[in-house]
Tab-separated table of N, CA and C in Angstrom:
chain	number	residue	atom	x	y	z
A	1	UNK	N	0.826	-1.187	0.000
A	1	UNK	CA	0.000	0.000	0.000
A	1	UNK	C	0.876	1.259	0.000
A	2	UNK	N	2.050	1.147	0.830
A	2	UNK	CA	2.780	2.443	1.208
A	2	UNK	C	3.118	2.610	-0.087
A	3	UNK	N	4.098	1.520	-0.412
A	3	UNK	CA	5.190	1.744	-1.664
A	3	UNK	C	4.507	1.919	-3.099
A	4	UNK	N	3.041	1.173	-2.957
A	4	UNK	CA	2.292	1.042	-4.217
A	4	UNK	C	1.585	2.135	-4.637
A	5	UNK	N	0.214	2.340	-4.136
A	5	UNK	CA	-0.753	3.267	-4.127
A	5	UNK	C	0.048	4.474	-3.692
A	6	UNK	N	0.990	5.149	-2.606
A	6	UNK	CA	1.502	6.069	-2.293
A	6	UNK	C	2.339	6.360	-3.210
A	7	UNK	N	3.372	5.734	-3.655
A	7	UNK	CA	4.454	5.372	-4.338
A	7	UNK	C	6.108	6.231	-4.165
A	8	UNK	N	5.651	5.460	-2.484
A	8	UNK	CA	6.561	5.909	-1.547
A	8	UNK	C	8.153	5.325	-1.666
A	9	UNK	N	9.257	5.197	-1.545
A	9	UNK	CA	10.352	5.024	-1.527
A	9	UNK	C	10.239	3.313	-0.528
A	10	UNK	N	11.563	2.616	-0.808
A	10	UNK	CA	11.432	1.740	0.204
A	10	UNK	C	12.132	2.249	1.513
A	11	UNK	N	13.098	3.070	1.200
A	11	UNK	CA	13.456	3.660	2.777
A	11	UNK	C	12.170	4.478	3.259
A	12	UNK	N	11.093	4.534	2.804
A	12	UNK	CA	10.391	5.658	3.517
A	12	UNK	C	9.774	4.600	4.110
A	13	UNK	N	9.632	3.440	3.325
A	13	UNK	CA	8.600	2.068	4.149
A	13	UNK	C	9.649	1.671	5.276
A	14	UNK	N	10.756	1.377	5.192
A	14	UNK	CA	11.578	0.645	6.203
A	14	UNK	C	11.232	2.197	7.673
A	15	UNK	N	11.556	3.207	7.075
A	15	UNK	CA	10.748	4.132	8.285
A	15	UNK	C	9.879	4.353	9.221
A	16	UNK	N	8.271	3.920	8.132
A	16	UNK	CA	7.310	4.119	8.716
A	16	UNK	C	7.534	2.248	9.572
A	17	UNK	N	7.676	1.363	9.328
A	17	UNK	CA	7.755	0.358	9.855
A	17	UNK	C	8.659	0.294	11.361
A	18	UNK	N	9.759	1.365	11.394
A	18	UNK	CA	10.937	1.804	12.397
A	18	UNK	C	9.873	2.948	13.364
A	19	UNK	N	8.828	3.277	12.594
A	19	UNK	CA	8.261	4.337	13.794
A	19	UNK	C	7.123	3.354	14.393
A	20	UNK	N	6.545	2.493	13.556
A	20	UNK	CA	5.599	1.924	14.204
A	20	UNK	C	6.128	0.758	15.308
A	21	UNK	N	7.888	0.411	15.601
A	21	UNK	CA	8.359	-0.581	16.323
A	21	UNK	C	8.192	1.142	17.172
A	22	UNK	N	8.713	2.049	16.962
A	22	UNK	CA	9.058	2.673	18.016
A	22	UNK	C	7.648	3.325	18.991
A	23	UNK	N	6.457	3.097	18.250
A	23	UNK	CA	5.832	3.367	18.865
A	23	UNK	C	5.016	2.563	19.822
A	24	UNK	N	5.525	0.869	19.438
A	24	UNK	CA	4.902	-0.247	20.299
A	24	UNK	C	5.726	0.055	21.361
A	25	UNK	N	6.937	0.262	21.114
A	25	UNK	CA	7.769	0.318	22.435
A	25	UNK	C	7.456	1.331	23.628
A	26	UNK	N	6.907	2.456	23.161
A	26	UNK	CA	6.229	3.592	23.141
A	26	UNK	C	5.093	3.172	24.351
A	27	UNK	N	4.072	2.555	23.788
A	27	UNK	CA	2.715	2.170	23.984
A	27	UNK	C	3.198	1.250	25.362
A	28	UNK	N	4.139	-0.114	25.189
A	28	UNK	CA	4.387	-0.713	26.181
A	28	UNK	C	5.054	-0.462	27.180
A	29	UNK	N	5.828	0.720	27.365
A	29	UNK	CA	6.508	1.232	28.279
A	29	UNK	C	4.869	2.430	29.657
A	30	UNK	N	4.169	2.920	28.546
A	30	UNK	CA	3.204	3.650	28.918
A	30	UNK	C	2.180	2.373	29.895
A	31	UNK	N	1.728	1.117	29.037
A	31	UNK	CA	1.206	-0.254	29.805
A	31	UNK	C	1.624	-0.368	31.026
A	32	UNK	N	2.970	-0.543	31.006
A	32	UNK	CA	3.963	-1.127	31.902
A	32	UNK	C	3.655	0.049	33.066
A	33	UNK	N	4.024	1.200	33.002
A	33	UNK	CA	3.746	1.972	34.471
A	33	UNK	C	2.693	3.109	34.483
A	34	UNK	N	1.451	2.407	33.776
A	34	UNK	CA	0.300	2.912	33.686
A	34	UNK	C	-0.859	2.548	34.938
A	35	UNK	N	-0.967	3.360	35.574
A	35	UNK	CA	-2.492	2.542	37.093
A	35	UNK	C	-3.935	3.128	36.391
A	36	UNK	N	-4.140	2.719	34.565
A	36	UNK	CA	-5.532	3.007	34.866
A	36	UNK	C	-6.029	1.706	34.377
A	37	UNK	N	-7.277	1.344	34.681
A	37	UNK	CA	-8.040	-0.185	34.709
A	37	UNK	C	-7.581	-0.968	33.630
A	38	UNK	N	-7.877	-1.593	33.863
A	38	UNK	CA	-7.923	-2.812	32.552
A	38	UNK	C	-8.841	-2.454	31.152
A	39	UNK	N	-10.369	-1.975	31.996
A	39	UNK	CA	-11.252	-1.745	31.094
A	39	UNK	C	-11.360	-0.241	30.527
A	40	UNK	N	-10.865	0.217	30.984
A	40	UNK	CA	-10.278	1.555	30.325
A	40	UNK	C	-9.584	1.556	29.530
A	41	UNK	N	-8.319	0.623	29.558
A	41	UNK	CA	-7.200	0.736	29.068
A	41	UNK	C	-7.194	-0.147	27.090
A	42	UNK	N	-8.346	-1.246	28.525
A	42	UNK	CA	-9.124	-1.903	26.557
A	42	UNK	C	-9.477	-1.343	25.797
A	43	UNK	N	-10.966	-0.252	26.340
A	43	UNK	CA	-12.016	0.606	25.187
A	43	UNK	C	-10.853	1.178	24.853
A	44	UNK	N	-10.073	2.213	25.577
A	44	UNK	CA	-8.713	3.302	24.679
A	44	UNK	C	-8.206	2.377	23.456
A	45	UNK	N	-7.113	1.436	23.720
A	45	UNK	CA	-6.888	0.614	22.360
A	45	UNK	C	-7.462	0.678	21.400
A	46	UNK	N	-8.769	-0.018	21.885
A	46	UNK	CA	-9.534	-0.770	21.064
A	46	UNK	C	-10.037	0.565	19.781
A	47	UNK	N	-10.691	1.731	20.367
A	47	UNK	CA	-11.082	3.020	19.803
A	47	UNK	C	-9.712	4.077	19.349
A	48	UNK	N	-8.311	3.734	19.480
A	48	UNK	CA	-7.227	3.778	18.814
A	48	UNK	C	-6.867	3.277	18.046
A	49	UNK	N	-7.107	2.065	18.301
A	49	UNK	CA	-6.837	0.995	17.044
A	49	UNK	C	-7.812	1.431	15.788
A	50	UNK	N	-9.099	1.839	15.966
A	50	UNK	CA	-10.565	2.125	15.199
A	50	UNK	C	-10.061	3.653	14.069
A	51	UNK	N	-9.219	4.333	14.910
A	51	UNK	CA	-9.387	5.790	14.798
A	51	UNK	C	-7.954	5.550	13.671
A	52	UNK	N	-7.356	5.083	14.254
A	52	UNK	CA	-5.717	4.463	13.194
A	52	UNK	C	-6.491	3.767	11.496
A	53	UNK	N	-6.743	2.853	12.182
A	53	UNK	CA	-7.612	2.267	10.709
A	53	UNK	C	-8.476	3.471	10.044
A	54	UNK	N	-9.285	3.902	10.542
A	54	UNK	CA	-10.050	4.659	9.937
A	54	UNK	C	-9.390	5.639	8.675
A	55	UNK	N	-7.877	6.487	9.824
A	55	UNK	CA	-6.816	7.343	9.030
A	55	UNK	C	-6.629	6.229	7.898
A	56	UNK	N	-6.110	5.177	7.586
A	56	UNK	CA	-5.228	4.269	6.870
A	56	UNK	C	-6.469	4.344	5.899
A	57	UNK	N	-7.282	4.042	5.694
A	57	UNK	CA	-8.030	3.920	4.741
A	57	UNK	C	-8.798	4.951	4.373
A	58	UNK	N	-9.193	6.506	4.542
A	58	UNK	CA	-9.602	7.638	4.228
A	58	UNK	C	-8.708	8.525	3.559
A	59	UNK	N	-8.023	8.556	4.633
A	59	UNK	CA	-6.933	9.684	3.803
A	59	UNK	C	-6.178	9.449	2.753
A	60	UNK	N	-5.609	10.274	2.032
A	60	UNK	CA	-4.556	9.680	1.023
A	60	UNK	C	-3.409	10.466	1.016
A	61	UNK	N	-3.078	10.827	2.466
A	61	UNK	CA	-1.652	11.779	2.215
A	61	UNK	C	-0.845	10.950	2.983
A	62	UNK	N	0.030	10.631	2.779
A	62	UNK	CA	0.804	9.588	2.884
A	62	UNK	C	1.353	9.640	4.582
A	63	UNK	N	1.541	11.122	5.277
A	63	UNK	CA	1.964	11.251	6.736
A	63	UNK	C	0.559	10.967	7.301
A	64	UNK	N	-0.588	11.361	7.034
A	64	UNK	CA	-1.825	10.984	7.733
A	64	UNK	C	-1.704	9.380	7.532
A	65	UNK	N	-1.480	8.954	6.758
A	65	UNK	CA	-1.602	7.149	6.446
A	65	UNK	C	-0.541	6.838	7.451
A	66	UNK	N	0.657	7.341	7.640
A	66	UNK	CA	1.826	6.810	8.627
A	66	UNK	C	1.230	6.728	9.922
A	67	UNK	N	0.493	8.258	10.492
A	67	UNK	CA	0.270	8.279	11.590
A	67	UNK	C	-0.967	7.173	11.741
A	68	UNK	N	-1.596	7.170	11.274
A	68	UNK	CA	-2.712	5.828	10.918
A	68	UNK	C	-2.277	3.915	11.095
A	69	UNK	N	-1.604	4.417	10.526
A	69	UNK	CA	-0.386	2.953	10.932
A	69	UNK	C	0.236	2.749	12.301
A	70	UNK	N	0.602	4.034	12.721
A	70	UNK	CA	1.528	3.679	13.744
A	70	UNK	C	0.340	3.985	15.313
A	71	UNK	N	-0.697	3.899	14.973
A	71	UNK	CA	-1.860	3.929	16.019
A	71	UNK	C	-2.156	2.511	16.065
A	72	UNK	N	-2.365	2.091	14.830
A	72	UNK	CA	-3.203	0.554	14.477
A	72	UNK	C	-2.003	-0.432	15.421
A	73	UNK	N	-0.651	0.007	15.046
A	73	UNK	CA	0.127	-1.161	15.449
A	73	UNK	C	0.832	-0.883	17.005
A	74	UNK	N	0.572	0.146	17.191
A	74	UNK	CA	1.369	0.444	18.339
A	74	UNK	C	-0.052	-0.001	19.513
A	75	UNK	N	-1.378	0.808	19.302
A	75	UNK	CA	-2.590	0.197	20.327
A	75	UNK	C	-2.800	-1.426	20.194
A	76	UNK	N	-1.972	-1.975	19.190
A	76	UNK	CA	-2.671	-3.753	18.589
A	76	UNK	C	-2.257	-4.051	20.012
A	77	UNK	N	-1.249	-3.518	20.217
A	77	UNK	CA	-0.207	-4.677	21.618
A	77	UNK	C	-1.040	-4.206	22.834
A	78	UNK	N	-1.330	-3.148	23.340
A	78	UNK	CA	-1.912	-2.459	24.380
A	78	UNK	C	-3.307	-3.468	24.693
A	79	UNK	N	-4.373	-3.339	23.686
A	79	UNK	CA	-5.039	-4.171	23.231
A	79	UNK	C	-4.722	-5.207	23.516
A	80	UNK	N	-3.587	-6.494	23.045
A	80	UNK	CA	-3.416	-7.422	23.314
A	80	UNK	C	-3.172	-7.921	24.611
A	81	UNK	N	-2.473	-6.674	25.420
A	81	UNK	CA	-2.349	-7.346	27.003
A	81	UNK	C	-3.844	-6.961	27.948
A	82	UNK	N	-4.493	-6.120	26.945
A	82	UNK	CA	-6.234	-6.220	27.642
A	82	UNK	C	-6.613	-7.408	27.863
A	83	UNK	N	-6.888	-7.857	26.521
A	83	UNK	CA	-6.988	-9.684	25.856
A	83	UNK	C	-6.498	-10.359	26.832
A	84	UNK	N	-5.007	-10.659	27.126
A	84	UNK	CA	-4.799	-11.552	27.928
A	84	UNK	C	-5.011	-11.235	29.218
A	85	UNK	N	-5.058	-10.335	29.881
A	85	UNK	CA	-5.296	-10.464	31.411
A	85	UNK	C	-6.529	-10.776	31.363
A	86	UNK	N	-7.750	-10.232	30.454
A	86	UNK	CA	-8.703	-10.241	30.856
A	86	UNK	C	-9.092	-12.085	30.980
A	87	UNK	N	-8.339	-12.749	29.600
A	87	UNK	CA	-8.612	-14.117	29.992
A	87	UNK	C	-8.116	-14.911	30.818
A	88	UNK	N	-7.199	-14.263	31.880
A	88	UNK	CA	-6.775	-14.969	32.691
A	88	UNK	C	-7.993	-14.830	33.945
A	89	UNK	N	-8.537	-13.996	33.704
A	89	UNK	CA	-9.671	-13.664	34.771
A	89	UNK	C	-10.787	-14.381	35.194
A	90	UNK	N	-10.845	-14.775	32.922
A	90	UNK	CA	-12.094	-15.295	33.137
A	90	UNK	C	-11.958	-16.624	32.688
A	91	UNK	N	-11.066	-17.079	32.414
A	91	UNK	CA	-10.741	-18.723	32.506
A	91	UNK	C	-10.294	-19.700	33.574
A	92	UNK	N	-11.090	-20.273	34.274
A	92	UNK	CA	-10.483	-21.294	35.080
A	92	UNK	C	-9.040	-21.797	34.907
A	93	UNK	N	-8.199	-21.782	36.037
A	93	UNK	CA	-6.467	-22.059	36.123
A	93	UNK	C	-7.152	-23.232	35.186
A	94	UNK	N	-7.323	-24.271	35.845
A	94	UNK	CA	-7.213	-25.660	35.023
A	94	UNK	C	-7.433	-25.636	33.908
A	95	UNK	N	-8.396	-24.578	33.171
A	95	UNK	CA	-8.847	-25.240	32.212
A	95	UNK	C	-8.375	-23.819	31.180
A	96	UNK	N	-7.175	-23.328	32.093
A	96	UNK	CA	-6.547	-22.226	30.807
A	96	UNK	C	-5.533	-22.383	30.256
A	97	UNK	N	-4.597	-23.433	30.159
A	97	UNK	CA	-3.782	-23.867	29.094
A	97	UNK	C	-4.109	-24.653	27.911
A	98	UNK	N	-5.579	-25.287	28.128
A	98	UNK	CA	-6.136	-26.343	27.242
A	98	UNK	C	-7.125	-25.146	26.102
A	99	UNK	N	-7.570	-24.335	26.619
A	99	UNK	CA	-8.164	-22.839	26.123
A	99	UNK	C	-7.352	-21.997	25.398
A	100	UNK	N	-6.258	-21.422	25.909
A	100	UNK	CA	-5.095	-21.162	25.646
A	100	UNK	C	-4.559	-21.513	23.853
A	101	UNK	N	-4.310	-22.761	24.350
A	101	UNK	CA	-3.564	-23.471	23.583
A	101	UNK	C	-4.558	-23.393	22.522
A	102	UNK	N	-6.168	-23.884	22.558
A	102	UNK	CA	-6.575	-23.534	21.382
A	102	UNK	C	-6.853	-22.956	20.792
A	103	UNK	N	-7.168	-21.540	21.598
A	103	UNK	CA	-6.946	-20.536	21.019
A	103	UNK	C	-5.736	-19.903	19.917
A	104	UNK	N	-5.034	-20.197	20.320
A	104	UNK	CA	-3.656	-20.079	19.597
A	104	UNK	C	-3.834	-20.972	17.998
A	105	UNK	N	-4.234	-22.452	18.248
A	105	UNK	CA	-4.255	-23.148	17.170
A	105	UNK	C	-4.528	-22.556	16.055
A	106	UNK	N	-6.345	-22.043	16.685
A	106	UNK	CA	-7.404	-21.380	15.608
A	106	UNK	C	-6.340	-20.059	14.931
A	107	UNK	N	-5.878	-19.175	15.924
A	107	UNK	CA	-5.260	-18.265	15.389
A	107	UNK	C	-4.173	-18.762	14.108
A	108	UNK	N	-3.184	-19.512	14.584
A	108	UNK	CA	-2.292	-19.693	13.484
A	108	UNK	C	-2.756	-20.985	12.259
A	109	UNK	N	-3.787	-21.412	12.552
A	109	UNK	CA	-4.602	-21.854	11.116
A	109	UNK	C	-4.697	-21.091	10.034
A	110	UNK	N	-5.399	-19.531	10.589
A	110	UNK	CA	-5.358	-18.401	9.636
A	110	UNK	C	-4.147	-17.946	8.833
A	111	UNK	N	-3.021	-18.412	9.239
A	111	UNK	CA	-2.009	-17.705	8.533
A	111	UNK	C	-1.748	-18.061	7.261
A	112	UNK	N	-1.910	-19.406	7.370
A	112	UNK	CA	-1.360	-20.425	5.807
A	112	UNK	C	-2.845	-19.539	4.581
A	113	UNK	N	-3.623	-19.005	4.967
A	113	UNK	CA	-5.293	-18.371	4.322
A	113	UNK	C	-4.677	-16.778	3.991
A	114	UNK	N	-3.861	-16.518	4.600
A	114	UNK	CA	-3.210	-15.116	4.827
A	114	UNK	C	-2.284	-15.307	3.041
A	115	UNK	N	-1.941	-15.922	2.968
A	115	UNK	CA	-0.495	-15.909	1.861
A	115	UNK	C	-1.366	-17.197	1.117
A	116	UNK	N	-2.464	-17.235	1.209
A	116	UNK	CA	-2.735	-18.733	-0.061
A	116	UNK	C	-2.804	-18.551	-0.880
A	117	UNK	N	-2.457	-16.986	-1.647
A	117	UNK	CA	-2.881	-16.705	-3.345
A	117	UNK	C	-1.574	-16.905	-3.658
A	118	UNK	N	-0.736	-17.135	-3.217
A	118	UNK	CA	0.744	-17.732	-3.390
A	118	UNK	C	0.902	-19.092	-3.782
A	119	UNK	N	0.493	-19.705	-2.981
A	119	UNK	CA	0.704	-21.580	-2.928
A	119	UNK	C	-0.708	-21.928	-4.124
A	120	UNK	N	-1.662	-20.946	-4.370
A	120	UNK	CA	-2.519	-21.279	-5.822
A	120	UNK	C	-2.320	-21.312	-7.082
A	121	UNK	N	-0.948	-20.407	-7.203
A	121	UNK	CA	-0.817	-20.017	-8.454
A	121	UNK	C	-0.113	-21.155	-9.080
């Protein structure tokens, strides 16, 4: 999308990809010595993550699309440790590695569906 439709440079992609590590790092440092709820901290993500996408696909100026990106990927993780505490909450010890685990399965099933217009041709 960056390099294509924008027809952005590849150092400008290796960039925006270097701001969006820097902004997970960013995001998880803020997690890490943050005291507001869990469920606060979810809806924020979750409506960061919303507001990022939204930029990525409306706009067409290529720094609004960056900053759009680096919301989507930097709240994904914030988001993600919502996800997991919250299922540690609500899954029985015993019966959360067997949950867990399949959860995970289902997830990486999707990937080989991710890249299959590859292995069709």
């Amino acid at each position: 999308m960056f390099t294509g439709v924008y027809n952005e440079s590849a150092s400008s992609y290796a960039m925006l990809q270097t701001g969006g590590a820097v902004m997970t790092v960013l995001v998880l440092m803020f997690v890490a010595h943050s005291h507001t709820s869990p469920k606060v901290s979810g809806i924020a993500s979750y409506l960061l993550i919303v507001a990022g996408g939204l930029l990525t696909a409306w706009i067409s100026i290529p720094f609004i699309y960056s900053m759009g990106f680096m919301l989507v990927v930097g709240f994904e993780k914030m988001f993600n440790v919502f996800i997991r505490s919250s299922r540690q909450k609500l899954i029985p010890k015993e019966d959360f590695g067997k949950t867990v685990g399949f959860i995970v399965m289902l997830n990486n099933l999707t990937q080989p569906l991710a890249g299959g217009g590859r292995l069709l041709r």
